[in-house]
């Protein structure tokens, strides 16, 4: 058998801050033997902190393989190497490093002359391309055991021209096998490798990591000492004297040499490129050829149609013999059957492709939901929310799911619901109906009363006697928003002016309009007891203005905060900080400056609602009107619980009494009492 050498292309993309997996690749000569060692490994990366532990696992595998081939071994060398690696991984598991179990995807390969040994675990892509056909050479067990991760291995002989493809599974999500076969069969090895790299870079998403080893069997002595380093992509040709590791080390020394004479590294092997002008010439030439062919097809079609018309003439048909009529009818029937089969085959092909895509999406959703559970175990709510949204996006419409996949689809829907409730920390609220207050969007919130203004009359609920009353409160102004001040006074906003309202006497101060936004630009009203001032959001000017109240009314407007986020304000609450509910979440301000307050919710905020908290409150409360729920948050943006109820049908406004563990909710025209858990 002819002696052959390996020409290696190593492609590694990803492993950045946005990557969802950690990828490790090794391709080098063994220490004292002629064996070539290969490792391709992948581990899920749930958060950046896990990268170190992933690297530790991969280095343990690579080190085990190197130790086994430190000196020339016999026929059992590969089996002994697998045993040592399994033992090393078992030790790591016994020390508590178990995050890799059932999540590790890895390929181990050793080439000795014409012999190639391989062992795999997890989901990997290991193929032998020979004679234009692929052979799957992976041998992963159905489920790995921490003491026997690499359970099976395979051995065989490679021939001249064989291409070994050792890759993580992500590669074939972005590059089909047919496309890969076309690339490697129509280009030289280096050009084909460059093309594969560019395709993966151009079609993949930034969070996707790739690890690919391409091993072409070439005639011994015919491979030049070539090397190309582009980003994390390396192409090498193995020679009889210098090992892979030494080549990379030598290249790194030259490329990153320190000192005054340091120069920017350049690829040592140039790849063929096509200029822009040549591409334009090709487009012009191809266009002319296509136009010429189209004209020829059109002429042939016209001639054929003319002949068919002449043949199909009724008189000609009548003049034919019985045998010719039978033959013509048979041809017509066969033609109809042929066209029908083509249509049916095309339909079945499209249906099969659609069903395969749906099944792949379901499996992807299943994997992503598993990632959600793992992220929750790590208490990484941000990653869990991201994976959850991706899983939901993968779920197809129920009507499109094939019958064979209905059970899996139903199972995933139930899992999504359970996961969503788990992430939302859903609690069924204890709700009682206190009575009807009439249609309105805003609650009048006073210490002893809650009311709604309907046609200038106030229908109120008396907290002391628990009765709904029609004439207990009188305002004399339209109440668009309001806030309690102290004693018997409250501040009223009527859509353009601010008043001080004595609700016990029904008297109003003169209106104050300086610095007060118009109705369409008002984004919330709140009062801060520490300084007694009333704060209002002006969405048009993207600012918060505060006013000093007195018995004569409000005055002395002062701009407290300016920030573009305020243009999307929905409501306002104040403790020692200012919290503004916007269409995208909550903006927090301290001393006039924004500070981080990042919500991470499995079910995103709907974009409309109310917010409530006070200085002595433990939590922040959000009435998410678009989702008909109440969110309870700690003051570091952590979700404490989500209150839901069948009685929440059209939430409008609310008031929270945290001390007595009660929330009063205006739902459509009814006043509900919700008991806090």
XYZ file of C-alpha atoms in Angstrom:
677
model
C 0.000 0.000 0.000
C 1.327 3.448 -0.948
C 2.668 5.625 1.823
C 0.507 8.661 2.449
C 0.748 11.846 4.447
C -1.912 13.982 6.078
C -2.801 17.443 4.869
C -4.707 19.133 7.692
C -7.174 22.022 7.734
C -8.130 23.177 11.214
C -11.047 25.617 11.453
C -12.107 27.085 14.796
C -14.624 29.924 14.987
C -16.394 31.311 18.037
C -15.390 30.906 21.703
C -16.174 34.591 22.274
C -18.310 36.284 24.905
C -21.534 35.587 23.003
C -20.798 31.900 22.264
C -23.233 29.325 23.584
C -20.671 26.516 23.414
C -16.964 25.994 24.085
C -14.988 24.297 21.307
C -11.504 22.742 21.570
C -9.393 21.372 18.689
C -6.048 19.578 18.717
C -4.094 18.183 15.746
C -0.451 17.259 16.323
C 2.214 14.554 16.088
C 2.842 12.293 19.080
C 6.033 12.795 21.056
C 8.306 9.843 20.174
C 6.176 8.099 17.550
C 4.873 8.860 14.082
C 1.261 8.805 15.282
C -0.967 11.772 14.516
C -3.357 12.765 17.326
C -6.679 14.525 16.797
C -9.243 15.903 19.264
C -12.446 17.839 18.508
C -14.517 18.614 21.630
C -17.562 20.750 22.399
C -19.282 21.648 25.682
C -22.292 23.934 26.272
C -21.298 27.331 27.652
C -24.170 28.513 29.816
C -22.278 31.532 31.105
C -18.774 33.016 30.632
C -17.709 31.756 34.059
C -18.054 28.170 32.853
C -15.344 28.597 30.189
C -12.539 27.744 32.597
C -14.129 24.449 33.662
C -14.862 23.564 30.000
C -11.229 24.194 29.099
C -10.094 22.040 32.023
C -12.165 19.075 30.788
C -10.877 19.387 27.206
C -7.238 19.713 28.290
C -7.620 16.622 30.482
C -8.801 14.646 27.432
C -6.008 15.945 25.205
C -3.350 15.316 27.854
C -4.550 11.767 28.351
C -4.248 11.065 24.631
C -0.752 12.591 24.466
C 0.477 10.559 27.454
C -0.737 7.324 25.924
C 1.269 7.978 22.731
C 4.312 9.525 24.370
C 6.198 6.407 23.256
C 5.439 4.032 20.388
C 2.693 1.608 21.387
C 1.375 -1.666 20.081
C -1.975 -2.616 18.618
C -3.706 -1.932 21.919
C -2.318 1.603 22.272
C -5.568 3.305 21.272
C -7.658 1.124 23.581
C -5.259 1.913 26.439
C -5.510 5.634 25.612
C -9.309 5.510 25.817
C -9.082 3.695 29.150
C -6.742 6.358 30.570
C -8.983 9.195 29.365
C -12.081 7.543 30.870
C -10.200 7.158 34.151
C -9.152 10.832 34.079
C -12.750 11.977 33.431
C -13.983 9.672 36.191
C -11.601 11.345 38.636
C -12.930 14.764 37.658
C -16.505 13.533 38.205
C -15.590 12.157 41.648
C -14.179 15.591 42.545
C -17.564 17.183 41.846
C -16.900 18.430 38.308
C -19.980 16.805 36.789
C -21.293 19.613 34.558
C -19.893 17.862 31.466
C -21.679 14.522 31.984
C -24.112 13.801 29.097
C -23.176 17.199 27.637
C -19.681 16.442 26.274
C -19.447 15.919 22.514
C -15.971 14.728 21.529
C -13.996 12.968 18.794
C -10.682 11.209 19.491
C -8.672 10.129 16.455
C -5.244 8.589 15.969
C -3.628 7.943 12.585
C -0.643 5.567 12.399
C 0.515 5.126 8.827
C -2.527 3.882 6.932
C -4.456 2.916 10.061
C -7.023 5.272 11.611
C -8.640 4.732 15.038
C -11.598 6.771 16.267
C -13.721 7.012 19.423
C -16.613 9.426 19.920
C -19.161 10.487 22.507
C -22.173 12.797 22.332
C -23.399 14.477 19.162
C -20.546 14.774 16.682
C -19.994 14.659 12.920
C -17.303 12.183 11.873
C -17.282 11.160 8.198
C -14.984 9.471 5.685
C -15.336 10.929 2.182
C -14.188 8.335 -0.366
C -15.088 8.141 -4.051
C -17.647 10.927 -3.766
C -19.615 9.152 -0.985
C -19.806 9.778 2.764
C -19.453 7.100 5.436
C -20.383 7.876 9.037
C -17.502 6.677 11.221
C -18.760 7.981 14.581
C -19.450 5.410 17.299
C -21.029 7.323 20.193
C -22.936 5.340 22.859
C -26.605 6.221 23.373
C -25.815 7.671 26.817
C -22.403 8.144 28.359
C -21.357 6.988 31.821
C -19.024 9.188 33.879
C -16.631 6.255 34.355
C -16.831 5.097 30.727
C -17.412 8.159 28.561
C -15.717 6.676 25.487
C -17.314 3.233 25.393
C -16.823 2.203 21.751
C -14.097 2.704 19.182
C -13.585 1.843 15.527
C -10.510 1.109 13.386
C -9.871 1.011 9.663
C -7.444 1.796 6.887
C -7.370 5.031 4.942
C -6.423 5.285 1.282
C -4.850 7.877 -0.954
C -7.363 10.673 -1.630
C -9.559 9.899 1.387
C -10.860 12.921 3.294
C -11.606 12.574 7.009
C -14.082 15.163 8.344
C -14.074 15.515 12.139
C -16.435 18.270 13.251
C -18.923 19.522 15.778
C -22.514 19.120 14.597
C -22.996 22.860 14.050
C -21.056 22.703 10.779
C -23.792 20.806 8.953
C -26.462 23.200 10.198
C -24.906 25.858 7.966
C -23.248 23.803 5.214
C -24.938 20.872 3.485
C -23.042 17.680 2.672
C -23.722 18.133 -1.035
C -22.232 21.621 -0.937
C -19.213 20.333 0.984
C -18.699 17.519 -1.545
C -18.875 20.004 -4.415
C -16.335 22.321 -2.755
C -13.706 19.671 -1.965
C -14.091 17.921 -5.330
C -13.741 21.047 -7.501
C -10.961 22.908 -5.655
C -7.526 22.155 -4.278
C -7.397 21.425 -0.572
C -6.277 24.861 0.631
C -8.790 26.719 -1.556
C -11.588 24.368 -0.482
C -10.713 24.908 3.186
C -10.739 28.687 2.730
C -14.122 28.487 0.989
C -15.589 26.408 3.834
C -14.292 28.938 6.362
C -15.839 31.884 4.524
C -19.190 30.082 4.191
C -19.299 29.309 7.910
C -18.368 32.880 8.798
C -20.921 34.340 6.407
C -23.951 32.209 7.265
C -23.602 31.525 10.992
C -24.718 33.641 13.927
C -22.130 35.215 16.298
C -23.068 32.950 19.205
C -22.343 29.778 17.204
C -18.932 28.104 17.629
C -17.372 25.716 15.133
C -14.627 23.132 15.409
C -13.643 21.365 12.180
C -10.687 19.150 11.238
C -10.264 18.179 7.587
C -7.642 15.452 6.982
C -6.766 14.739 3.336
C -4.613 11.697 2.512
C -1.962 12.869 0.030
C 1.075 11.118 -1.532
C 4.091 11.017 0.780
C 6.677 13.668 0.006
C 4.444 15.701 -2.314
C 3.100 18.132 0.274
C 4.980 21.387 0.632
C 5.743 22.900 3.974
C 2.731 25.210 3.732
C 0.978 27.096 6.468
C -1.866 29.591 6.499
C -3.057 31.371 9.632
C -6.160 33.489 9.196
C -8.008 34.447 12.438
C -8.448 31.071 14.221
C -8.190 29.148 10.950
C -5.052 27.097 10.284
C -4.083 24.934 7.304
C -1.026 22.743 7.683
C 0.791 20.137 5.645
C 2.580 17.510 7.699
C 6.148 16.724 6.827
C 8.279 13.807 7.944
C 10.568 15.887 10.142
C 8.580 18.654 11.872
C 5.526 17.936 14.026
C 2.349 19.966 13.979
C 2.913 21.444 17.423
C 6.430 22.535 16.504
C 5.200 24.195 13.295
C 2.564 26.167 15.164
C 5.126 27.139 17.819
C 7.629 28.299 15.178
C 4.955 30.266 13.381
C 3.802 31.895 16.609
C 7.381 32.914 17.428
C 7.770 34.620 14.040
C 4.306 36.182 14.002
C 4.370 37.556 17.533
C 8.084 38.338 17.910
C 8.619 41.179 20.378
C 10.931 44.094 19.770
C 11.523 46.950 17.373
C 11.545 44.735 14.300
C 8.118 43.238 14.964
C 5.930 43.211 11.873
C 2.320 42.411 11.191
C 1.947 38.723 10.341
C 0.927 37.807 6.789
C -0.343 34.475 5.427
C 2.490 32.459 3.944
C 0.192 30.811 1.433
C -1.997 32.976 -0.754
C -5.321 31.647 -1.946
C -6.690 32.301 -5.464
C -8.984 35.303 -5.610
C -11.287 36.604 -8.331
C -11.230 40.355 -8.979
C -14.369 42.429 -9.102
C -13.863 43.250 -12.820
C -13.502 39.548 -13.636
C -16.742 38.841 -11.787
C -18.511 41.505 -13.852
C -17.140 39.985 -17.065
C -18.339 36.553 -15.971
C -21.801 37.936 -15.195
C -21.957 39.602 -18.652
C -20.752 36.433 -20.416
C -23.113 34.198 -18.441
C -25.988 36.551 -19.194
C -25.311 36.407 -22.946
C -25.102 32.609 -22.860
C -28.354 32.381 -20.901
C -30.117 34.745 -23.332
C -28.878 32.719 -26.343
C -30.040 29.454 -24.765
C -33.421 30.968 -23.870
C -33.970 32.029 -27.483
C -33.098 28.508 -28.689
C -35.492 26.932 -26.193
C -38.247 29.304 -27.262
C -37.809 28.432 -30.961
C -37.817 24.716 -30.184
C -40.944 25.117 -28.066
C -42.744 26.997 -30.886
C -41.766 24.365 -33.469
C -42.848 21.554 -31.165
C -46.155 23.236 -30.405
C -46.820 23.700 -34.137
C -46.155 20.033 -34.843
C -48.356 18.956 -31.956
C -51.156 21.211 -33.220
C -50.902 19.721 -36.696
C -50.843 16.178 -35.337
C -53.730 16.848 -32.968
C -55.930 18.078 -35.858
C -59.251 16.201 -35.724
C -59.138 15.282 -39.420
C -55.634 13.862 -39.066
C -56.718 11.860 -36.042
C -59.743 10.435 -37.866
C -57.562 9.416 -40.788
C -55.177 7.424 -38.587
C -55.302 3.658 -38.412
C -56.615 1.953 -35.285
C -53.075 0.963 -34.245
C -51.844 4.568 -34.555
C -54.848 5.849 -32.596
C -54.138 3.300 -29.869
C -50.448 4.206 -29.830
C -51.217 7.948 -29.647
C -53.727 7.416 -26.825
C -51.200 5.272 -24.950
C -48.524 7.938 -25.331
C -50.961 10.580 -24.060
C -51.867 8.464 -21.034
C -48.197 7.765 -20.273
C -47.414 11.471 -20.588
C -50.215 12.373 -18.171
C -49.041 9.685 -15.754
C -45.428 10.898 -16.028
C -46.410 14.529 -15.337
C -48.636 13.425 -12.448
C -45.779 11.405 -10.938
C -43.470 14.404 -11.243
C -45.995 16.646 -9.494
C -46.642 14.065 -6.782
C -42.912 13.408 -6.269
C -42.227 17.141 -6.014
C -45.059 17.540 -3.520
C -43.853 14.585 -1.446
C -40.296 15.929 -1.518
C -41.415 19.344 -0.274
C -43.654 17.726 2.351
C -40.792 15.529 3.563
C -38.441 18.522 3.722
C -41.030 20.511 5.675
C -41.658 17.650 8.094
C -37.913 17.149 8.586
C -37.483 20.864 9.298
C -40.357 20.791 11.813
C -38.875 17.763 13.583
C -35.443 19.437 13.703
C -37.041 22.569 15.196
C -38.797 20.460 17.832
C -35.515 18.780 18.788
C -33.797 22.195 18.894
C -36.562 23.490 21.185
C -36.093 20.442 23.414
C -32.351 21.143 23.659
C -32.926 24.833 24.397
C -35.401 23.997 27.167
C -32.714 21.762 28.658
C -30.355 24.738 28.523
C -32.989 26.775 30.387
C -33.042 24.244 33.224
C -29.242 24.221 33.413
C -29.108 28.034 33.466
C -31.657 28.129 36.274
C -29.500 25.725 38.272
C -26.598 28.157 37.814
C -28.995 30.984 38.839
C -28.292 32.670 35.505
C -31.736 34.175 34.866
C -30.538 36.241 31.902
C -29.270 33.189 30.001
C -32.366 31.207 30.978
C -34.655 33.915 29.577
C -32.632 34.023 26.327
C -32.784 30.247 25.836
C -36.490 30.221 26.685
C -37.332 32.825 24.035
C -35.278 30.885 21.474
C -37.120 27.667 22.377
C -40.507 29.341 21.924
C -39.413 30.734 18.553
C -38.530 27.202 17.388
C -42.025 25.838 18.088
C -44.089 25.468 14.870
C -47.818 26.067 14.506
C -49.902 23.149 15.750
C -51.601 22.703 12.346
C -48.215 22.180 10.648
C -47.005 19.411 12.962
C -47.143 15.903 11.385
C -49.207 13.263 13.182
C -46.083 11.273 14.059
C -44.677 14.277 15.961
C -47.872 15.347 17.772
C -46.882 13.622 21.024
C -43.483 15.336 21.095
C -45.130 18.666 20.250
C -47.688 18.300 23.075
C -44.944 17.295 25.499
C -42.891 20.360 24.584
C -45.904 22.680 24.905
C -46.512 21.367 28.413
C -42.812 21.745 29.214
C -42.853 25.337 27.925
C -45.861 26.147 30.115
C -44.254 24.560 33.192
C -40.931 26.285 32.494
C -42.647 29.622 31.973
C -44.522 29.315 35.268
C -41.284 28.314 36.977
C -39.352 31.257 35.527
C -42.237 33.690 36.112
C -42.564 32.361 39.694
C -46.324 32.347 39.126
C -48.619 32.443 42.154
C -52.403 32.229 41.921
C -53.664 35.305 43.746
C -56.397 35.234 46.383
C -58.950 37.746 45.017
C -62.235 39.153 46.315
C -64.557 41.649 44.579
C -65.280 44.761 46.674
C -67.869 46.210 44.288
C -68.337 48.205 41.107
C -66.904 51.730 40.807
C -67.793 52.422 37.182
C -65.742 52.717 34.002
C -62.481 54.597 34.402
C -58.744 54.217 33.831
C -57.399 55.896 36.983
C -57.951 55.203 40.674
C -58.327 58.129 43.045
C -55.980 56.964 45.835
C -56.555 58.381 49.305
C -55.826 56.911 52.778
C -59.487 56.131 53.524
C -60.969 56.021 50.016
C -60.448 54.579 46.561
C -62.556 56.018 43.782
C -63.217 56.532 40.085
C -64.492 59.759 38.540
C -67.414 59.174 36.170
C -68.958 62.235 34.447
C -67.424 64.587 37.071
C -68.978 62.532 39.907
C -66.764 60.379 42.121
C -67.862 56.855 43.011
C -65.699 55.781 45.947
C -65.037 52.783 48.139
C -64.849 53.539 51.867
C -62.080 51.373 53.322
C -63.409 51.750 56.875
C -66.981 50.552 56.363
C -66.358 48.554 53.145
C -69.168 50.313 51.259
C -69.370 51.927 47.818
C -70.522 55.567 48.126
C -71.646 58.067 45.475
C -71.187 61.459 47.111
C -68.472 61.097 49.747
C -65.869 62.893 47.582
C -66.182 66.027 45.431
C -63.390 67.495 43.340
C -64.692 70.238 41.041
C -62.066 69.337 38.397
C -61.348 66.555 35.944
C -58.996 64.068 37.607
C -56.623 62.620 35.008
C -54.126 61.613 37.699
C -53.716 62.231 41.398
C -51.463 61.599 44.361
C -51.984 61.884 48.112
C -49.993 64.661 49.847
C -50.721 64.764 53.567
C -53.620 65.255 55.977
C -56.737 65.926 53.902
C -54.935 67.094 50.775
C -53.984 65.532 47.477
C -52.507 66.797 44.194
C -54.708 66.624 41.069
C -53.583 66.769 37.436
C -56.398 67.668 35.020
C -54.529 67.352 31.705
C -52.742 70.720 31.778
C -52.768 72.086 35.344
C -51.866 70.957 38.851
C -54.123 71.657 41.858
C -54.007 71.043 45.581
C -57.308 69.376 46.520
C -58.790 69.429 50.027
C -60.870 66.250 49.611
C -62.605 66.616 52.988
C -64.019 70.045 52.058
C -64.105 69.533 48.273
C -62.024 72.718 47.726
C -59.393 73.351 45.050
C -56.411 75.696 44.954
C -55.765 77.777 41.809
C -54.363 75.747 38.940
C -50.636 75.847 38.198
C -49.454 75.237 34.606
C -45.801 76.340 34.445
C -43.680 73.299 33.525
C -46.754 71.063 33.509
C -46.989 68.817 30.399
C -50.091 68.441 28.238
C -52.252 65.350 28.725
C -50.722 63.372 25.842
C -47.219 64.068 27.164
C -47.792 63.200 30.829
C -45.986 59.962 31.824
C -46.722 59.600 35.533
C -47.294 61.464 38.796
C -45.785 60.735 42.234
C -45.043 62.371 45.577
C -41.941 61.917 47.739
C -42.794 62.326 51.451
C -39.194 63.106 52.475
C -39.138 66.465 50.678
C -42.909 66.756 50.118
C -42.498 67.590 46.428
C -44.715 66.335 43.602
C -42.979 64.834 40.547
C -44.398 64.586 37.028
C -42.923 63.098 33.820
C -42.955 65.195 30.637
C -42.532 62.700 27.768
C -42.233 65.393 25.099
C -39.232 67.030 26.788
C -37.967 63.673 28.201
C -37.660 65.103 31.715
C -39.040 64.859 35.249
C -40.154 68.106 36.889
C -40.871 68.493 40.626
C -43.183 71.067 42.297
C -43.509 72.393 45.846
C -47.053 72.031 47.269
C -48.663 74.413 49.764
C -52.163 75.393 50.866
C -52.179 77.914 48.019
C -51.337 75.346 45.379
C -48.195 74.093 43.629
C -45.214 76.230 42.565
C -41.463 76.442 41.975
C -40.961 73.832 39.215
C -37.491 72.268 39.143
C -36.168 69.823 36.535
C -34.943 66.761 38.440
C -34.007 64.338 35.638
C -33.361 64.559 31.901
C -33.007 61.295 29.945
C -34.170 60.014 26.510
C -35.804 56.987 28.167
C -38.419 59.290 29.684
C -40.022 59.823 26.270
C -41.469 56.293 26.626
C -42.682 56.698 30.237
C -45.830 54.933 31.417
C -45.808 55.655 35.158
C -43.652 56.890 38.023
C -42.788 55.751 41.569
C -40.325 57.138 44.125
C -38.520 55.900 47.209
C -34.956 57.202 47.711
C -34.598 56.526 43.957
C -36.917 57.326 41.052
C -38.397 54.390 39.105
C -39.985 55.087 35.735
C -42.001 52.375 34.018
C -41.340 52.632 30.273
C -42.641 50.674 27.297
C -39.551 48.415 27.495
C -39.141 47.970 31.270
C -38.040 50.049 34.250
C -35.571 52.947 34.226
C -34.016 53.772 37.602
C -32.478 57.128 38.543
C -30.431 58.232 41.541
C -29.435 61.854 42.085
C -30.650 62.619 38.576
C -28.530 59.958 36.831
C -29.574 56.569 35.411
C -28.397 53.401 37.130
C -28.651 49.782 35.981
C -31.984 48.064 36.545
C -32.209 45.140 34.121
C -35.368 43.080 34.159
C -35.078 39.460 33.033
C -38.525 37.957 32.485
C -39.544 34.756 30.723
C -42.742 36.537 29.672
C -41.584 40.034 28.696
C -43.314 43.147 30.017
C -46.210 44.053 27.713
C -45.225 47.723 27.423
C -48.184 49.236 29.291
C -49.014 49.398 32.974
C -48.478 51.066 36.354
C -45.688 51.004 38.957
C -45.920 51.445 42.735
C -43.460 51.581 45.625
C -42.613 53.777 48.612
C -39.564 54.533 50.714
C -40.437 52.000 53.418
C -41.539 49.290 50.944
C -39.499 46.110 50.531
C -40.608 45.529 46.958
C -41.570 47.256 43.718
C -44.971 46.375 42.240
C -45.779 46.503 38.523
C -49.297 46.223 37.128
C -48.589 44.623 33.721
C -51.908 45.518 32.098
C -51.094 43.975 28.711
C -50.483 40.577 30.332
C -53.123 40.951 33.089
C -50.702 40.173 35.908
C -48.938 41.820 38.849
C -45.143 41.567 39.058
C -43.430 41.778 42.439
C -39.746 42.750 42.178
C -36.999 43.336 44.654
C -35.169 46.643 44.392
C -32.283 45.023 42.486
C -34.587 44.021 39.600
C -34.954 40.416 40.738
C -38.359 38.799 40.180
C -39.951 37.724 43.476
C -43.285 36.433 42.175
C -45.980 36.942 39.553
C -49.598 37.190 40.680
C -52.234 35.844 38.297
C -55.940 35.218 38.590
C -58.916 34.425 36.340
C -60.436 37.626 37.774
C -57.684 39.689 36.120
C -59.436 40.441 32.825
C -58.884 44.166 32.178
C -56.448 45.635 34.722
C -56.419 49.465 34.857
C -54.784 50.797 38.040
C -53.816 49.720 41.553
C -52.709 50.738 45.044
C -50.484 48.640 47.317
C -50.713 48.435 51.120
C -47.577 46.376 51.786
C -47.886 46.669 55.580
C -51.313 44.996 55.593
C -50.398 42.709 52.633
C -53.203 43.998 50.408
C -53.341 45.252 46.813
C -56.415 47.135 45.585
C -56.868 46.664 41.846
C -59.169 48.473 39.425
C -60.199 45.745 36.969
C -62.446 47.167 34.263
C -65.185 48.743 36.428
C -64.690 46.577 39.529
C -62.503 47.089 42.590
C -60.659 43.872 43.526
C -58.853 43.101 46.767
C -55.773 40.919 46.330
C -54.118 39.329 49.350
C -50.336 39.278 49.111
C -48.723 35.844 49.583
